[in-house]
PDB file of C-alpha atoms in Angstrom:
ATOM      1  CA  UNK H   1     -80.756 -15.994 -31.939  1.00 47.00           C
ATOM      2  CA  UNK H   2     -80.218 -13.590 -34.505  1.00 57.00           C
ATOM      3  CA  UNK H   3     -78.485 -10.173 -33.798  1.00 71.00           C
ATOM      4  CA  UNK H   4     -79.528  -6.805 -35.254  1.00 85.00           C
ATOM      5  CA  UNK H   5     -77.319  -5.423 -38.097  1.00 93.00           C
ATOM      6  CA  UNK H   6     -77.386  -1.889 -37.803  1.00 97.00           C
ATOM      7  CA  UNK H   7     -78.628   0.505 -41.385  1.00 97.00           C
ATOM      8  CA  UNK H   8     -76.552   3.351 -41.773  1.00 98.00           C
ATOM      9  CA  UNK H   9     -77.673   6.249 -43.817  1.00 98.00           C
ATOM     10  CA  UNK H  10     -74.253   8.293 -44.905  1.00 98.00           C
ATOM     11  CA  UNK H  11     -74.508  11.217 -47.445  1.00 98.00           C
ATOM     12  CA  UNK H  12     -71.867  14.309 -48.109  1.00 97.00           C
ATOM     13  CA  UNK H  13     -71.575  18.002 -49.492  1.00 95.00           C
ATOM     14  CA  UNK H  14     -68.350  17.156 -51.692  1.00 93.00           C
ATOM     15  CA  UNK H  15     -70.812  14.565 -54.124  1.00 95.00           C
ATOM     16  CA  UNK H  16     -70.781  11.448 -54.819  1.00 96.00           C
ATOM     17  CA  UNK H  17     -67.490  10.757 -56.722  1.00 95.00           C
ATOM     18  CA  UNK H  18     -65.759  12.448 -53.509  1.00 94.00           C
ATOM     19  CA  UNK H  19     -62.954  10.142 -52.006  1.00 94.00           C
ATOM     20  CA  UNK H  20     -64.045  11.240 -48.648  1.00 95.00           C
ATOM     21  CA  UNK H  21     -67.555   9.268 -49.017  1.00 96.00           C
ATOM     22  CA  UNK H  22     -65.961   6.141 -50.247  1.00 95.00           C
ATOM     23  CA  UNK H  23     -63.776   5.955 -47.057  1.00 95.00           C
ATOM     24  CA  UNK H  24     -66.885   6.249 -45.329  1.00 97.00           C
ATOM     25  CA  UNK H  25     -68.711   4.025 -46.807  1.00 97.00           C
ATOM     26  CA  UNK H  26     -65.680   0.908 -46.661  1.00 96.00           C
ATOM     27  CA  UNK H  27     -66.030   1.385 -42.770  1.00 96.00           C
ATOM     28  CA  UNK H  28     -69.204   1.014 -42.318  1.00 98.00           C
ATOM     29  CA  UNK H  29     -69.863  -1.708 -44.703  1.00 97.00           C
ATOM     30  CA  UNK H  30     -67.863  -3.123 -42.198  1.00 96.00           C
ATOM     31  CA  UNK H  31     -70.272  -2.678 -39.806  1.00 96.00           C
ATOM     32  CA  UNK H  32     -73.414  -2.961 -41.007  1.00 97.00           C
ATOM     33  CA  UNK H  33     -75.868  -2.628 -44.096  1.00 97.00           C
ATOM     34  CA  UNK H  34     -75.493   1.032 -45.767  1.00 98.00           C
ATOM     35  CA  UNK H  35     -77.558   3.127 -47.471  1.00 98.00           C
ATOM     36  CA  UNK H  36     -75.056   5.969 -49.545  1.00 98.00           C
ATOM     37  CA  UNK H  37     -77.352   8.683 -50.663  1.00 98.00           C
ATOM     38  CA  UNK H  38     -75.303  11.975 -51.877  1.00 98.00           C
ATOM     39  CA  UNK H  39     -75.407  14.813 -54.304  1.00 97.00           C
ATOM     40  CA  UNK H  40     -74.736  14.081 -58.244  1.00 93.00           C
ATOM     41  CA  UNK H  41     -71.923  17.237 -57.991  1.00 90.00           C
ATOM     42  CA  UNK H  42     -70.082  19.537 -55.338  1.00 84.00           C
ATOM     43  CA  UNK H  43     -72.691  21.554 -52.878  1.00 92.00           C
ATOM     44  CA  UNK H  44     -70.045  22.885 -50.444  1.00 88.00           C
ATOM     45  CA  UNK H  45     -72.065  26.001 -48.203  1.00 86.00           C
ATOM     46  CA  UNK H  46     -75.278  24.566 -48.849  1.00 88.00           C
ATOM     47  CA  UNK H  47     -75.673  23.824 -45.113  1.00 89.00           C
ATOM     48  CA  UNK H  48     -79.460  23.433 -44.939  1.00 90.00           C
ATOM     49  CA  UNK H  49     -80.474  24.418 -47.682  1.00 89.00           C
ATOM     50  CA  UNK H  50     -83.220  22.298 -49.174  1.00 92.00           C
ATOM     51  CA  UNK H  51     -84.808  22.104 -52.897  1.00 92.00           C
ATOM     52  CA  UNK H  52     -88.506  23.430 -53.413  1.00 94.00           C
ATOM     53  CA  UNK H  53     -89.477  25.208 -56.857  1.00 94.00           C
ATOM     54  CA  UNK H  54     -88.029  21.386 -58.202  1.00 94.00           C
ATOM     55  CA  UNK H  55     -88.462  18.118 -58.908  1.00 95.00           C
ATOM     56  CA  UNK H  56     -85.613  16.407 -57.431  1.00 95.00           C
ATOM     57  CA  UNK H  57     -83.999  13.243 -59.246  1.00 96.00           C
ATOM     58  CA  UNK H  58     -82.602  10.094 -57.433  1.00 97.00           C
ATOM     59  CA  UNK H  59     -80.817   7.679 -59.707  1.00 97.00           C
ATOM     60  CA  UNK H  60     -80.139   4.382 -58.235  1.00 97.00           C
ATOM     61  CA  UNK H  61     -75.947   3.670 -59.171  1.00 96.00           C
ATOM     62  CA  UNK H  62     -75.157   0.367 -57.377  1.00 95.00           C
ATOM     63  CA  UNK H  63     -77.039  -2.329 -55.599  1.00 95.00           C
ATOM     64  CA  UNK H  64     -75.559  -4.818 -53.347  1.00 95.00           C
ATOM     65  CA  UNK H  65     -76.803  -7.043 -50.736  1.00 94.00           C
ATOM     66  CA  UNK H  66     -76.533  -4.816 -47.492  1.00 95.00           C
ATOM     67  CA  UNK H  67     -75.461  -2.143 -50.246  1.00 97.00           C
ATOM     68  CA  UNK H  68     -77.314   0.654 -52.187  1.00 97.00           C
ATOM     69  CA  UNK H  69     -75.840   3.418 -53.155  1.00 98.00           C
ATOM     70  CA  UNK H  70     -78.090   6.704 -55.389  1.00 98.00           C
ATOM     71  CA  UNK H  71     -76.702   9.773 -56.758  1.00 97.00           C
ATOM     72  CA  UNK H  72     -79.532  12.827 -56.198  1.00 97.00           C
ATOM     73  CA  UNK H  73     -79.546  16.380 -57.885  1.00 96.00           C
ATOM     74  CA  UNK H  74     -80.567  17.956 -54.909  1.00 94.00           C
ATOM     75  CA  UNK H  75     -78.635  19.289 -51.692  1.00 96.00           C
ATOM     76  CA  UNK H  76     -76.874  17.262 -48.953  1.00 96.00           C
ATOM     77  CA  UNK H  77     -80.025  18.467 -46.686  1.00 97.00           C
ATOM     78  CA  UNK H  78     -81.978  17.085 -50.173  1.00 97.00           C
ATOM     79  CA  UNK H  79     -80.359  13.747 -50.193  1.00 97.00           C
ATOM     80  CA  UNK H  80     -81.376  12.824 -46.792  1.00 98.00           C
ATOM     81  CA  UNK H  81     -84.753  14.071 -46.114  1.00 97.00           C
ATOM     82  CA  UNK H  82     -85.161  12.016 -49.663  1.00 97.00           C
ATOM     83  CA  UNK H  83     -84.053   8.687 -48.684  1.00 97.00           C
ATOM     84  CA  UNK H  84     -85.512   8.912 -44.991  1.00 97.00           C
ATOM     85  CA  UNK H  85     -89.257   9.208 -46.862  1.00 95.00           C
ATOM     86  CA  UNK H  86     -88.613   7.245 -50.482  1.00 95.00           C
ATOM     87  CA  UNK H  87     -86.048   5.205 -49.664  1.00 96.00           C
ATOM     88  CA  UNK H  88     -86.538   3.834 -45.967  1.00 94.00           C
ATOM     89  CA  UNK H  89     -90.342   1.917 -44.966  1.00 87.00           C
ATOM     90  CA  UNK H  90     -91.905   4.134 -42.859  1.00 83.00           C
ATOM     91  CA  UNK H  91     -91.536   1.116 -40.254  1.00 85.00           C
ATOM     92  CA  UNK H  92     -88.300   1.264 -40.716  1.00 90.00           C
ATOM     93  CA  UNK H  93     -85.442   4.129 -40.229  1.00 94.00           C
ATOM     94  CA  UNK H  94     -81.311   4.008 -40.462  1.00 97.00           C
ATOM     95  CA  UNK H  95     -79.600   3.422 -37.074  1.00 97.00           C
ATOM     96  CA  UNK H  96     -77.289   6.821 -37.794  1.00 98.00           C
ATOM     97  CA  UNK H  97     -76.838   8.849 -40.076  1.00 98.00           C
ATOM     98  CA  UNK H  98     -73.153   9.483 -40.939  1.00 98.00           C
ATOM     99  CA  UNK H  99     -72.256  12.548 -43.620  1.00 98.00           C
ATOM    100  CA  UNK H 100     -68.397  13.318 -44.289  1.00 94.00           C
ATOM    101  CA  UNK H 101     -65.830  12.427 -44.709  1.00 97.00           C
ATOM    102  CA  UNK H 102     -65.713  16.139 -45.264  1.00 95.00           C
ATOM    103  CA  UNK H 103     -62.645  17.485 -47.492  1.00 94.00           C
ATOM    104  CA  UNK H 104     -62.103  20.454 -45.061  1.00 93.00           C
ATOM    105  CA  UNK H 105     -62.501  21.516 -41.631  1.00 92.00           C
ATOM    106  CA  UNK H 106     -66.643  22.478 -39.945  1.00 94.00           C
ATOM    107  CA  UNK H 107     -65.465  23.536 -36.397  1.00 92.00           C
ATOM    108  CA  UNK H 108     -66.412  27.491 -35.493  1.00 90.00           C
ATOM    109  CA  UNK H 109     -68.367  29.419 -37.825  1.00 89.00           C
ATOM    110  CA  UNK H 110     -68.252  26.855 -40.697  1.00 90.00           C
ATOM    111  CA  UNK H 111     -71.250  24.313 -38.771  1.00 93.00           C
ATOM    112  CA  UNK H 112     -73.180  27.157 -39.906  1.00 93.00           C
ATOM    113  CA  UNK H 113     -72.692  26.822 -43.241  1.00 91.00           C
ATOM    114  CA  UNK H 114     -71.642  23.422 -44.205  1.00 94.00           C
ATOM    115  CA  UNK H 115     -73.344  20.889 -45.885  1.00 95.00           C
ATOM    116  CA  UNK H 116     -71.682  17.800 -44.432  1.00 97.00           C
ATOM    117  CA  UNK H 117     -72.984  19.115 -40.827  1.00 97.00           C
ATOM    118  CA  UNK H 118     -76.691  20.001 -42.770  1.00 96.00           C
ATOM    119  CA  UNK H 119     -77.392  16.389 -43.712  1.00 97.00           C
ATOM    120  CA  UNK H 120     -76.507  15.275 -40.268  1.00 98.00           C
ATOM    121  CA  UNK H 121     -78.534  18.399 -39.024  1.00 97.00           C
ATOM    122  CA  UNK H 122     -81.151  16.710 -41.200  1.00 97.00           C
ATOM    123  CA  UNK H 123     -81.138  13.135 -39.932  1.00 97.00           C
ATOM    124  CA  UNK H 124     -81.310  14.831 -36.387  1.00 96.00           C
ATOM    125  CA  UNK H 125     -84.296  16.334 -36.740  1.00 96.00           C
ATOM    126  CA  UNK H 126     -85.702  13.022 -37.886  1.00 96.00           C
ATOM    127  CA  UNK H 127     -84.795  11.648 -34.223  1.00 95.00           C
ATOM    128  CA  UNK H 128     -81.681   9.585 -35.918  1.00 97.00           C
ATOM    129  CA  UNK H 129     -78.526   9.698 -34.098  1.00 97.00           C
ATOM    130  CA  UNK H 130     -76.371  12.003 -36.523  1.00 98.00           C
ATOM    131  CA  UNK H 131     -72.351  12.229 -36.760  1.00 98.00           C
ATOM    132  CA  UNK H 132     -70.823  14.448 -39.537  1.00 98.00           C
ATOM    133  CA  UNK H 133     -67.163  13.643 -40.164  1.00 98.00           C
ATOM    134  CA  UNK H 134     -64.654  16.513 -41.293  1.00 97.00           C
ATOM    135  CA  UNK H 135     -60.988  16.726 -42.088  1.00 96.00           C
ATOM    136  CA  UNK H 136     -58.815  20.232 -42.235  1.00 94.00           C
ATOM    137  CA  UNK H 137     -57.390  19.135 -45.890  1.00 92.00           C
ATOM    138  CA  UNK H 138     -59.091  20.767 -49.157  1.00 86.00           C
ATOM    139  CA  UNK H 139     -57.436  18.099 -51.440  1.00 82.00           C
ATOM    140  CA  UNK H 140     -58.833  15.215 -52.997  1.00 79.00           C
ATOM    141  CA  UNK H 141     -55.788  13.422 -51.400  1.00 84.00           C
ATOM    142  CA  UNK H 142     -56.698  14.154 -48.093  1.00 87.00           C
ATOM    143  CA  UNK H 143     -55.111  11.573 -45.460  1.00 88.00           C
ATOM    144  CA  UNK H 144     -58.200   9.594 -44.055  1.00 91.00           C
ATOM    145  CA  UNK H 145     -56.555   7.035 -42.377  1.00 91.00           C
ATOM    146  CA  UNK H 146     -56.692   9.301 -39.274  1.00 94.00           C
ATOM    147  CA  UNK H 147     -60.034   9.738 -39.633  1.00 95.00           C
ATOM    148  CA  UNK H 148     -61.445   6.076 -40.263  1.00 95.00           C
ATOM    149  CA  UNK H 149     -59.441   5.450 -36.742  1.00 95.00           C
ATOM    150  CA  UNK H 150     -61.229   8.271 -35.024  1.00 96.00           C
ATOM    151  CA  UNK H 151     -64.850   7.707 -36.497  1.00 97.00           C
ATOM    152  CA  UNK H 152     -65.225   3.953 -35.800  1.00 97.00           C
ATOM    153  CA  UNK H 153     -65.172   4.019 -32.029  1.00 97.00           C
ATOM    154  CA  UNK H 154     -67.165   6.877 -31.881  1.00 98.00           C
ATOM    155  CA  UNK H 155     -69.918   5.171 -34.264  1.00 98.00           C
ATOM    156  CA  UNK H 156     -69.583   1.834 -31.939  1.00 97.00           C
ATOM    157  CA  UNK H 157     -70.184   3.923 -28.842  1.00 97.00           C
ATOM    158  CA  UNK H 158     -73.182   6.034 -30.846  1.00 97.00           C
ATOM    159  CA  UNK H 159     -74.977   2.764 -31.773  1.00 96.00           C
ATOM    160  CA  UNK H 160     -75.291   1.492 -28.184  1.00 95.00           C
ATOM    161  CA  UNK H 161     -75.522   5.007 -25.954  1.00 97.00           C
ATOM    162  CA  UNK H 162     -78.712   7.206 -26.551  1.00 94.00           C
ATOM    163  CA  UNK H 163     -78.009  11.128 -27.185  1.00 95.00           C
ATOM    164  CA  UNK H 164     -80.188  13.818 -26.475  1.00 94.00           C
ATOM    165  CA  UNK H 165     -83.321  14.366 -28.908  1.00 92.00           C
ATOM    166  CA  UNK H 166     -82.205  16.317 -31.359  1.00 94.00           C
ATOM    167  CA  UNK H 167     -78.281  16.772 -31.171  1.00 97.00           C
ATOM    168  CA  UNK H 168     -75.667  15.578 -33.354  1.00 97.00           C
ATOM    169  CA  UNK H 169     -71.846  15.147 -33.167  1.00 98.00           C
ATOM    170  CA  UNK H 170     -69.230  16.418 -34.784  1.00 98.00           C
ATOM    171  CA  UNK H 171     -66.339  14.856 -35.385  1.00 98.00           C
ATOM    172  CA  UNK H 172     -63.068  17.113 -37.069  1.00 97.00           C
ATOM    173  CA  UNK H 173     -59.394  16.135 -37.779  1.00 97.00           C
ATOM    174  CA  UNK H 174     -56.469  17.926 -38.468  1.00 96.00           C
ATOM    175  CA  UNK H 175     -54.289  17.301 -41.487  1.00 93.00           C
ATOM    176  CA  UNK H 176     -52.219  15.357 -40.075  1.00 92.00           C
ATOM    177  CA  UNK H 177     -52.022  12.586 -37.121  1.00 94.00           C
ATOM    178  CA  UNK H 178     -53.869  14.036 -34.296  1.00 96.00           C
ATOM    179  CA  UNK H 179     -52.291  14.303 -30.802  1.00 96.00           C
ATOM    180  CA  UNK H 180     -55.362  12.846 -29.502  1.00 97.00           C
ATOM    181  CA  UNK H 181     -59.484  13.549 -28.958  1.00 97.00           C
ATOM    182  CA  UNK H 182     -60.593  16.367 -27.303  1.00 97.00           C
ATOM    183  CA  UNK H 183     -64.314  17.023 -26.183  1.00 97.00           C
ATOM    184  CA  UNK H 184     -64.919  20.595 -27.138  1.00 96.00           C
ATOM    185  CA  UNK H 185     -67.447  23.327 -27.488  1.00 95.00           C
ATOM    186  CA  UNK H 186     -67.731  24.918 -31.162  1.00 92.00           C
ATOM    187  CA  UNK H 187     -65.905  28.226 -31.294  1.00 91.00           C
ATOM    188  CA  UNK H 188     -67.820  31.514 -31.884  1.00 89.00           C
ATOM    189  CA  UNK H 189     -66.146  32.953 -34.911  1.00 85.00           C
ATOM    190  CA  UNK H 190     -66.154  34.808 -38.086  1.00 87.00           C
ATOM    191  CA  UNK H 191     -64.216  34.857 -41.548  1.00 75.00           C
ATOM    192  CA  UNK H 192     -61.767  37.648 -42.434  1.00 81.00           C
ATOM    193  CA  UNK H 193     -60.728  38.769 -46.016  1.00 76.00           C
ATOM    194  CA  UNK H 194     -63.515  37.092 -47.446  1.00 75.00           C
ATOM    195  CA  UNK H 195     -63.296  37.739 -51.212  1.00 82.00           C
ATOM    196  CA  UNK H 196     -60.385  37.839 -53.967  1.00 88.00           C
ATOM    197  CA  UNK H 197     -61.177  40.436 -56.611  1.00 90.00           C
ATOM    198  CA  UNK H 198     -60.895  39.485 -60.443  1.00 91.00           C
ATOM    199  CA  UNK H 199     -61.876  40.094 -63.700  1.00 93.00           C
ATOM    200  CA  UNK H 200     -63.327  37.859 -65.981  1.00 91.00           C
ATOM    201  CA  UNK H 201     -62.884  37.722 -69.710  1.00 91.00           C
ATOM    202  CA  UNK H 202     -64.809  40.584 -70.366  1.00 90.00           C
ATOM    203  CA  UNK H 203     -62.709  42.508 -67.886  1.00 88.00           C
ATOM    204  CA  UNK H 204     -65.933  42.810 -65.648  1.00 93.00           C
ATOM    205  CA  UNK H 205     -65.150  42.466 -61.756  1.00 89.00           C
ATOM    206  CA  UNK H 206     -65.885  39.116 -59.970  1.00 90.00           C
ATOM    207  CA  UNK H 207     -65.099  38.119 -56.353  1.00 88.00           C
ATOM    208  CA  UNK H 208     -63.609  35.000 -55.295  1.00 87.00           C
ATOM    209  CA  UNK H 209     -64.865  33.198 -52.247  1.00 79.00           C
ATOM    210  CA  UNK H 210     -61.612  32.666 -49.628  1.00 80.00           C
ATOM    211  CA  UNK H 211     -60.925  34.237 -46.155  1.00 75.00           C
ATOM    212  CA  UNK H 212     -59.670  32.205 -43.092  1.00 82.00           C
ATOM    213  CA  UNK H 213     -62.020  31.826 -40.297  1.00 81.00           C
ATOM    214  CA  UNK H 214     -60.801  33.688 -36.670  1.00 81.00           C
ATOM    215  CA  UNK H 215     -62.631  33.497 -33.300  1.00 80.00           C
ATOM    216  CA  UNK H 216     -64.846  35.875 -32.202  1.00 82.00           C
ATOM    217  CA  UNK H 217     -64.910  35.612 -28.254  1.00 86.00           C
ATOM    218  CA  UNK H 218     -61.774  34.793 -26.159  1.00 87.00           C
ATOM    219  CA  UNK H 219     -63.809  30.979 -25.079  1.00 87.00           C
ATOM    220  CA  UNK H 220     -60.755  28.915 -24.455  1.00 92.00           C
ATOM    221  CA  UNK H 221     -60.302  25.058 -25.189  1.00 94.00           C
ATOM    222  CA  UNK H 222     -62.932  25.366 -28.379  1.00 94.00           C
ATOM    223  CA  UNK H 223     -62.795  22.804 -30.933  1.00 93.00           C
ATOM    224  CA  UNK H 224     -61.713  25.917 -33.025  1.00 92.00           C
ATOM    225  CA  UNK H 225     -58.324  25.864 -30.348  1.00 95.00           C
ATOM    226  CA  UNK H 226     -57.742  22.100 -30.430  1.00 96.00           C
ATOM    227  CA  UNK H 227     -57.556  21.923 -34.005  1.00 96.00           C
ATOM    228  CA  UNK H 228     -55.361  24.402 -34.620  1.00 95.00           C
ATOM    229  CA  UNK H 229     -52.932  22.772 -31.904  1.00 96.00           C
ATOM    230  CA  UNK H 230     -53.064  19.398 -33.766  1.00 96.00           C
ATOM    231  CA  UNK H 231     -56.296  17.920 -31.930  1.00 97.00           C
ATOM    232  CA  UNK H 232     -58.847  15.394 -33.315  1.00 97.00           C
ATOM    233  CA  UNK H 233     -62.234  17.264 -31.509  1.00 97.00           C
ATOM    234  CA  UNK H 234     -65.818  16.270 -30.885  1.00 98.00           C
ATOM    235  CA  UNK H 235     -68.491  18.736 -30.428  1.00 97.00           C
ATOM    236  CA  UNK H 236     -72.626  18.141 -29.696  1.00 97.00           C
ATOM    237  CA  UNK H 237     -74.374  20.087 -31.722  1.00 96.00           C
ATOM    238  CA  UNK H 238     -77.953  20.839 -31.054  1.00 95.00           C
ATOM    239  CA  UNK H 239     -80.507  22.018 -33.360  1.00 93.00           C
ATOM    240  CA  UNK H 240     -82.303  24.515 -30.958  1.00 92.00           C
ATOM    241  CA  UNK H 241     -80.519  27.677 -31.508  1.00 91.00           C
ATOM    242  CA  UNK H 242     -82.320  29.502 -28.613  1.00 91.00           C
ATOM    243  CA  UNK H 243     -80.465  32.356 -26.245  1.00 90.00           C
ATOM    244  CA  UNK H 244     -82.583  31.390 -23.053  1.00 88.00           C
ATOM    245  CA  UNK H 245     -80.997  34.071 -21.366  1.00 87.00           C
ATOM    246  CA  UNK H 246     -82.330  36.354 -23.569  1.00 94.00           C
ATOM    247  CA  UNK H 247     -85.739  34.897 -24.059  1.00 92.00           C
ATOM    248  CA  UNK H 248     -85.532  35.920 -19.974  1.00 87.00           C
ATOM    249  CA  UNK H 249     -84.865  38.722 -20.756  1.00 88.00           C
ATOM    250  CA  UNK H 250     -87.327  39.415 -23.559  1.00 88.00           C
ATOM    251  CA  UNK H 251     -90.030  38.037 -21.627  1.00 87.00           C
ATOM    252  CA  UNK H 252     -89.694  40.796 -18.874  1.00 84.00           C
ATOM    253  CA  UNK H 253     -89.492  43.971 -21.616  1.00 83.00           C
ATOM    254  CA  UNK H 254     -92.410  42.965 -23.674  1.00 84.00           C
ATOM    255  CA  UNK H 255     -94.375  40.979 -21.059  1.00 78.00           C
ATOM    256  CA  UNK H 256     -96.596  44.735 -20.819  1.00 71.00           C
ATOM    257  CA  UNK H 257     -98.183  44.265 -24.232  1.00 65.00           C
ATOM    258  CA  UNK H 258     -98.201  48.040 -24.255  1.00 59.00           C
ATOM    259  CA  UNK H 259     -94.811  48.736 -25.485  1.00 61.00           C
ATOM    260  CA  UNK H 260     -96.095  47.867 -28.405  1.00 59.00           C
ATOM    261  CA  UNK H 261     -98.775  50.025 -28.844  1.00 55.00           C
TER     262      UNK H 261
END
């Protein structure tokens, strides 16, 4: 009897020479058949963000038995919605979709603008089980180890329990060894000092992109707390931003169409 061999889909935001991806991509080979689809250069902050007003280019780099991987000039969003409707029969879709590993932290504020989360994000709203993968380290050195440890359980227990329709997981480390996993809801937050001011050689201003991001409400035990204390954390996301307490709410002041008259 033959057993399935699960298709994983994995793309990034850090592009496809990133030593995050590679990591990736040796564990699951492990696992399974994999598809590596990710942007031809860095698109850090492109979250969503998806390529219209061009043609987008997919250039086919390696090809293995159980093994393909394509470099794409669009956006991590780009590179997934791509290879779900080129790349994939339409008989046949990945078993999950796994972005990262992410050269810095996407707890808080940053799911909102990441690109590592916005592929997953992506391969959610297909109906695909969807884990991004993020460690707190900037540097192309970044320890992984940690990470590989962390992912591959959670990617076992993904391919044989059923999430919700339409919400992902995210998994982040810290820098170094984590004292463990914590289930966590994602921090409401904000970044402060947000720009460097410069001059370029002209001596015209420019402003450099930094800040460090701080909560917003006092929520306790966030993903946003555990990771500062050391934690590994693992948050559902869901795609449906809704406020149903406010929809209520909205419902009963405009429900008189008159208001608006």
């Amino acid at each position: 009897m033959s057993v399935h061999r699960p298709h994983f889909l994995i793309s990034n935001d850090d592009g496809i020479h990133a030593p995050g991806i590679a990591h990736l991509a040796e564990l699951l080979r492990k696992m399974g058949d994999v598809t590596l689809v990710a942007p031809d250069g860095p698109r850090s902050g492109a979250s969503s963000q998806i390529t219209t007003t061009l043609p987008l280019k997919l250039i086919k780099m390696r090809d293995e038995e159980g093994y393909q991987v394509y470099r794409c000039s669009g956006t991590p969003a780009d590179c997934v919605k791509l290879a779900l409707n080129v790349l994939f029969p339409k008989n046949q879709r990945p078993d999950l979709v796994v972005t990262g590993i992410n050269h810095g932290r996407n707890d808080g504020i940053c799911v909102i603008y990441s690109g590592t989360v916005g592929a997953a994000i992506e391969g959610c709203i297909a109906g695909i089980p969807s884990l991004a993968i993020s460690v707190n380290d900037h540097g192309e050195d970044a320890e992984m180890r940690y990470a590989i440890a962390y992912a591959e359980p959670i990617v076992r227990w993904m391919l044989h329990n059923e999430l919700p329709l339409h919400t992902l997981l995210s998994l982040n480390l810290p820098i170094e060894k984590p004292l463990g996993l914590r289930i966590a809801p994602q921090a409401v937050g904000r970044f402060m000092d947000e720009f460097v001011h410069g001059t370029n050689a002209s001596g015209n201003p420019v402003y450099w992109m930094a800040g460090k991001q701080t909560k917003t409400e006092d929520t306790p035990d966030t993903d946003f707390d555990f990771l500062e204390m050391g934690y590994a954390t693992l948050t559902p996301i869901r795609i449906d931003m809704t406020d149903r307490a406010t929809l209520a709410q909205l419902e009963a002041s405009f429900s008189d169409q008159k208001i608006l008259l």
